Short mmCIF file of C-alpha atoms in Angstrom, two decimals:
data_model
loop_
_atom_site.label_atom_id
_atom_site.label_comp_id
_atom_site.label_asym_id
_atom_site.label_seq_id
_atom_site.Cartn_x
_atom_site.Cartn_y
_atom_site.Cartn_z
CA UNK A 1 9.10 22.10 6.84
CA UNK A 2 10.08 21.18 3.31
CA UNK A 3 12.42 23.42 1.35
CA UNK A 4 11.09 25.15 -1.74
CA UNK A 5 11.51 22.83 -4.71
CA UNK A 6 12.78 24.28 -8.02
CA UNK A 7 10.23 24.26 -10.83
CA UNK A 8 12.23 21.77 -12.90
CA UNK A 9 12.31 19.29 -10.02
CA UNK A 10 8.57 19.70 -9.45
CA UNK A 11 7.82 19.09 -13.11
CA UNK A 12 10.01 15.99 -13.21
CA UNK A 13 8.30 14.65 -10.11
CA UNK A 14 4.78 15.06 -11.49
CA UNK A 15 4.75 11.89 -13.55
CA UNK A 16 1.43 10.33 -14.53
CA UNK A 17 -1.22 9.83 -11.85
CA UNK A 18 -1.08 6.31 -13.14
CA UNK A 19 -1.94 2.76 -12.29
CA UNK A 20 0.14 1.63 -15.27
CA UNK A 21 3.83 1.63 -16.14
CA UNK A 22 3.90 4.90 -18.09
CA UNK A 23 5.90 6.66 -15.41
CA UNK A 24 7.40 9.24 -17.77
CA UNK A 25 4.09 10.63 -18.98
CA UNK A 26 3.35 14.04 -17.46
CA UNK A 27 -0.08 14.43 -15.90
CA UNK A 28 -2.47 16.89 -17.43
CA UNK A 29 -2.42 18.80 -14.18
CA UNK A 30 1.07 20.08 -14.94
CA UNK A 31 -0.45 23.40 -16.06
CA UNK A 32 -1.46 23.93 -12.45
CA UNK A 33 2.13 23.47 -11.29
CA UNK A 34 3.41 25.88 -13.93
CA UNK A 35 0.80 28.43 -12.92
CA UNK A 36 1.62 28.13 -9.25
CA UNK A 37 5.37 28.41 -9.76
CA UNK A 38 5.13 31.39 -12.11
CA UNK A 39 2.10 33.04 -10.47
CA UNK A 40 0.39 33.01 -13.86
CA UNK A 41 -3.27 32.88 -12.87
CA UNK A 42 -4.44 33.62 -16.39
CA UNK A 43 -2.68 30.55 -17.78
CA UNK A 44 -4.19 28.26 -15.17
CA UNK A 45 -7.68 29.64 -15.74
CA UNK A 46 -7.49 29.03 -19.47
CA UNK A 47 -6.27 25.45 -19.02
CA UNK A 48 -8.84 24.53 -16.39
CA UNK A 49 -11.78 26.07 -18.22
CA UNK A 50 -10.91 24.45 -21.52
CA UNK A 51 -10.52 21.02 -19.91
CA UNK A 52 -13.78 21.27 -18.01
CA UNK A 53 -16.01 22.53 -20.80
CA UNK A 54 -14.60 20.04 -23.32
CA UNK A 55 -15.50 17.09 -21.10
CA UNK A 56 -19.21 17.79 -20.76
CA UNK A 57 -20.37 20.72 -22.94
CA UNK A 58 -24.10 19.90 -22.81
CA UNK A 59 -24.42 19.00 -19.15
CA UNK A 60 -22.27 21.93 -18.05
CA UNK A 61 -24.80 24.50 -19.23
CA UNK A 62 -27.38 23.17 -16.78
CA UNK A 63 -24.86 22.86 -13.96
CA UNK A 64 -23.78 26.49 -14.35
CA UNK A 65 -27.20 27.66 -13.18
CA UNK A 66 -27.59 25.08 -10.38
CA UNK A 67 -27.53 26.05 -6.70
CA UNK A 68 -25.24 24.67 -4.01
CA UNK A 69 -27.48 21.71 -3.22
CA UNK A 70 -26.82 20.23 -6.67
CA UNK A 71 -23.15 19.60 -5.85
CA UNK A 72 -22.77 16.67 -3.44
CA UNK A 73 -19.17 17.46 -2.54
CA UNK A 74 -20.25 20.66 -0.81
CA UNK A 75 -22.17 18.90 1.96
CA UNK A 76 -20.83 16.54 4.62
CA UNK A 77 -24.21 14.82 4.86
CA UNK A 78 -24.38 11.34 3.35
CA UNK A 79 -27.63 10.95 1.41
CA UNK A 80 -29.55 7.76 0.62
CA UNK A 81 -27.89 7.36 -2.77
CA UNK A 82 -24.34 7.90 -1.50
CA UNK A 83 -21.90 5.49 0.14
CA UNK A 84 -19.45 6.09 2.98
CA UNK A 85 -16.16 4.50 4.03
CA UNK A 86 -13.72 4.92 6.89
CA UNK A 87 -10.12 4.63 5.73
CA UNK A 88 -7.70 3.72 8.49
CA UNK A 89 -4.14 4.84 7.73
CA UNK A 90 -0.89 4.70 9.67
CA UNK A 91 -1.31 8.45 10.25
CA UNK A 92 -4.98 8.45 11.30
CA UNK A 93 -8.50 7.99 9.95
CA UNK A 94 -10.09 9.54 6.87
CA UNK A 95 -13.86 9.43 6.25
CA UNK A 96 -14.93 9.56 2.61
CA UNK A 97 -18.35 9.68 1.02
CA UNK A 98 -18.77 8.23 -2.47
CA UNK A 99 -20.96 9.22 -5.41
CA UNK A 100 -22.36 6.18 -7.29
CA UNK A 101 -24.93 8.40 -9.01
CA UNK A 102 -22.22 10.16 -11.01
CA UNK A 103 -19.36 7.62 -10.97
CA UNK A 104 -20.94 4.15 -10.59
CA UNK A 105 -18.01 2.22 -12.07
CA UNK A 106 -15.38 3.95 -9.94
CA UNK A 107 -17.43 3.60 -6.76
CA UNK A 108 -18.19 -0.08 -7.32
CA UNK A 109 -14.54 -0.69 -8.11
CA UNK A 110 -13.36 1.07 -4.95
CA UNK A 111 -15.96 -0.53 -2.65
CA UNK A 112 -15.34 -4.04 -3.97
CA UNK A 113 -11.58 -3.67 -3.57
CA UNK A 114 -12.13 -2.32 -0.05
CA UNK A 115 -14.43 -5.20 0.93
CA UNK A 116 -11.94 -7.74 -0.34
CA UNK A 117 -9.02 -6.16 1.55
CA UNK A 118 -7.24 -5.23 -1.67
CA UNK A 119 -6.07 -1.92 -0.21
CA UNK A 120 -5.00 -3.28 3.19
CA UNK A 121 -1.34 -2.49 3.82
CA UNK A 122 -0.98 -0.55 0.55
CA UNK A 123 1.39 2.42 0.57
CA UNK A 124 0.76 6.05 -0.22
CA UNK A 125 3.45 5.78 -2.86
CA UNK A 126 3.32 9.34 -4.21
CA UNK A 127 3.00 12.37 -1.96
CA UNK A 128 3.36 15.94 -3.21
CA UNK A 129 2.67 18.64 -0.66
CA UNK A 130 0.27 21.35 -1.86
CA UNK A 131 -0.95 19.03 -4.60
CA UNK A 132 -2.19 15.50 -3.75
CA UNK A 133 -1.51 12.16 -2.04
CA UNK A 134 -1.80 8.94 -4.06
CA UNK A 135 -2.33 5.28 -3.15
CA UNK A 136 -4.07 2.12 -4.36
CA UNK A 137 -1.13 0.27 -5.94
CA UNK A 138 -0.38 -3.10 -4.29
CA UNK A 139 3.11 -2.98 -5.83
CA UNK A 140 3.77 0.30 -4.05
CA UNK A 141 5.64 1.95 -6.89
CA UNK A 142 2.90 3.34 -9.15
CA UNK A 143 3.19 0.63 -11.80
CA UNK A 144 0.57 -1.82 -10.51
CA UNK A 145 -3.07 -2.24 -9.65
CA UNK A 146 -6.07 -3.59 -11.53
CA UNK A 147 -9.78 -2.91 -11.70
CA UNK A 148 -12.30 -5.47 -10.46
CA UNK A 149 -13.31 -6.12 -14.08
CA UNK A 150 -9.91 -6.86 -15.56
CA UNK A 151 -10.05 -10.17 -17.45
CA UNK A 152 -13.73 -10.50 -16.47
CA UNK A 153 -15.75 -7.98 -18.43
CA UNK A 154 -14.12 -6.54 -21.53
CA UNK A 155 -17.13 -4.30 -22.13
CA UNK A 156 -16.01 -2.34 -19.06
CA UNK A 157 -12.26 -3.00 -18.90
CA UNK A 158 -10.41 -3.82 -22.12
CA UNK A 159 -7.32 -4.74 -20.13
CA UNK A 160 -6.05 -1.18 -19.98
CA UNK A 161 -8.63 -0.02 -17.44
CA UNK A 162 -12.22 1.17 -17.27
CA UNK A 163 -13.63 4.35 -18.71
CA UNK A 164 -13.52 7.81 -17.19
CA UNK A 165 -16.73 9.11 -15.62
CA UNK A 166 -16.68 12.90 -15.84
CA UNK A 167 -19.52 14.97 -14.38
CA UNK A 168 -20.13 18.75 -14.23
CA UNK A 169 -21.31 18.18 -10.65
CA UNK A 170 -17.98 16.79 -9.35
CA UNK A 171 -14.62 18.59 -9.25
CA UNK A 172 -11.06 18.31 -7.97
CA UNK A 173 -11.67 20.64 -5.05
CA UNK A 174 -9.68 20.21 -1.84
CA UNK A 175 -10.54 16.80 -0.37
CA UNK A 176 -11.88 15.34 -3.62
CA UNK A 177 -11.01 11.68 -4.22
CA UNK A 178 -10.32 10.77 -7.85
CA UNK A 179 -9.11 7.85 -9.92
CA UNK A 180 -5.52 8.00 -11.10
CA UNK A 181 -4.93 7.12 -14.73
CA UNK A 182 -2.34 7.04 -17.50
CA UNK A 183 -4.65 8.66 -20.03
CA UNK A 184 -8.33 8.51 -20.86
CA UNK A 185 -10.17 5.33 -19.83
CA UNK A 186 -7.23 3.59 -18.12
CA UNK A 187 -8.57 3.47 -14.56
CA UNK A 188 -7.41 0.55 -12.44
CA UNK A 189 -7.15 0.65 -8.65
CA UNK A 190 -5.02 3.72 -7.93
CA UNK A 191 -6.60 6.89 -6.61
CA UNK A 192 -5.54 10.24 -5.20
CA UNK A 193 -6.86 12.81 -2.73
CA UNK A 194 -6.56 16.47 -3.71
CA UNK A 195 -4.71 18.26 -0.87
CA UNK A 196 -3.70 21.68 -2.19
CA UNK A 197 -4.75 24.57 0.10
CA UNK A 198 -4.05 27.51 -2.21
CA UNK A 199 -6.99 29.67 -3.33
CA UNK A 200 -7.85 28.73 -6.92
CA UNK A 201 -11.09 30.68 -7.22
CA UNK A 202 -9.63 33.76 -8.86
CA UNK A 203 -8.35 31.64 -11.74
CA UNK A 204 -11.79 30.34 -12.73
CA UNK A 205 -14.46 31.78 -14.97
CA UNK A 206 -18.18 31.67 -14.20
CA UNK A 207 -18.73 30.81 -17.86
CA UNK A 208 -17.02 27.46 -17.31
CA UNK A 209 -17.45 26.79 -13.59
CA UNK A 210 -20.59 26.87 -11.40
CA UNK A 211 -20.43 29.63 -8.77
CA UNK A 212 -20.69 27.18 -5.82
CA UNK A 213 -17.68 25.29 -7.15
CA UNK A 214 -15.69 28.49 -7.68
CA UNK A 215 -16.42 29.25 -4.04
CA UNK A 216 -15.20 25.79 -3.00
CA UNK A 217 -11.98 26.27 -4.95
CA UNK A 218 -11.21 29.24 -2.70
CA UNK A 219 -10.21 26.61 -0.11
CA UNK A 220 -7.84 24.87 -2.50
CA UNK A 221 -7.83 22.01 -4.99
CA UNK A 222 -6.53 21.40 -8.49
CA UNK A 223 -8.92 22.70 -11.18
CA UNK A 224 -6.54 21.88 -14.02
CA UNK A 225 -7.26 18.19 -13.37
CA UNK A 226 -10.97 18.67 -14.05
CA UNK A 227 -12.25 16.80 -17.07
CA UNK A 228 -9.36 14.34 -17.14
CA UNK A 229 -9.76 12.34 -13.92
CA UNK A 230 -12.83 10.65 -12.46
CA UNK A 231 -13.85 12.28 -9.19
CA UNK A 232 -15.82 9.69 -7.22
CA UNK A 233 -15.60 10.74 -3.58
CA UNK A 234 -15.02 13.52 -1.07
CA UNK A 235 -13.27 13.56 2.30
CA UNK A 236 -15.83 14.65 4.91
CA UNK A 237 -13.65 14.10 7.97
CA UNK A 238 -9.90 13.68 8.38
CA UNK A 239 -8.42 16.34 6.11
CA UNK A 240 -5.97 16.98 8.95
CA UNK A 241 -4.71 13.44 8.33
CA UNK A 242 -4.47 14.10 4.58
CA UNK A 243 -2.45 17.24 5.32
CA UNK A 244 -0.21 15.31 7.71
CA UNK A 245 0.51 12.70 5.05
CA UNK A 246 1.19 15.46 2.52
CA UNK A 247 3.91 16.86 4.79
CA UNK A 248 5.75 13.53 4.94
CA UNK A 249 9.39 13.67 3.85
CA UNK A 250 9.83 12.17 0.37
CA UNK A 251 12.62 11.03 -1.92
CA UNK A 252 13.32 12.28 -5.45
CA UNK A 253 10.44 10.18 -6.78
CA UNK A 254 7.90 11.72 -4.36
CA UNK A 255 7.74 8.48 -2.37
CA UNK A 256 7.67 8.90 1.42
CA UNK A 257 10.97 7.97 3.02
CA UNK A 258 9.00 6.44 5.88
CA UNK A 259 6.16 4.13 4.88
CA UNK A 260 2.66 5.61 5.10
CA UNK A 261 0.01 2.95 4.56
CA UNK A 262 -3.69 2.23 4.36
CA UNK A 263 -4.26 -0.16 7.25
CA UNK A 264 -7.81 -1.11 6.27
CA UNK A 265 -11.06 0.35 4.99
CA UNK A 266 -14.41 -0.07 6.75
CA UNK A 267 -17.61 0.21 4.72
CA UNK A 268 -19.91 2.43 6.79
CA UNK A 269 -22.60 2.54 4.14
CA UNK A 270 -23.00 0.83 0.80
CA UNK A 271 -25.79 2.50 -1.16
CA UNK A 272 -26.05 -0.51 -3.45
CA UNK A 273 -27.53 -2.43 -0.51
CA UNK A 274 -30.00 0.32 0.37
CA UNK A 275 -33.56 0.43 -0.89
CA UNK A 276 -35.05 3.76 -1.88
#
């Protein structure tokens, strides 16, 4: 079991969830870490709610009155308009369903990279227990990775990454898969899986979060990341593997001291090849 890490060390370790070289830029989820360390639920609630409502003020109003069925992360079923992959890692398998309806760019990017073997052998280069596990950088240090459009389609990727896709129907609940970035619209190839198991529901307001999502946050997740990172998938099997990876011993830079890798990714279902 890991020893408790002082707040200062935690804050220094939470550098950008980035596919770029801006390793000194703090992620916008740092409010969550402050809240957890100081037990300041009110501070976390204010940060998360402000971030969420700012990202999609018009769409959020409709989502607030939607029932559970409107939120695809809350079901393990894979519908006709969703995709599914099986990620083989050195610690076990993780099954993820993807949401092209809400994050078409991120899903196409991930699926294309997976098909081409881009992620094969890539490390989980940042692991923070009770927060998230991060991978997708072929360089293995958090400074690399490109989108499938880099140098091909500047209308999508200017060279700094492709745009964020934020939806009031997708959140950083436990098991959510999201694009890492170094700021708005800088998505490349890196992604992370939310692993935190602490109850976040009491920190959230029903004026900013749909009730079904507040209920999901009771199982963990990182609401202070909402509105800043593109959620494009959800783990539907293999969270025990995610938890196992999260418990891996790490160095001062949150990199596992023993390599943990993505062996390969199988495409179980590609919705782009399905006819309605």
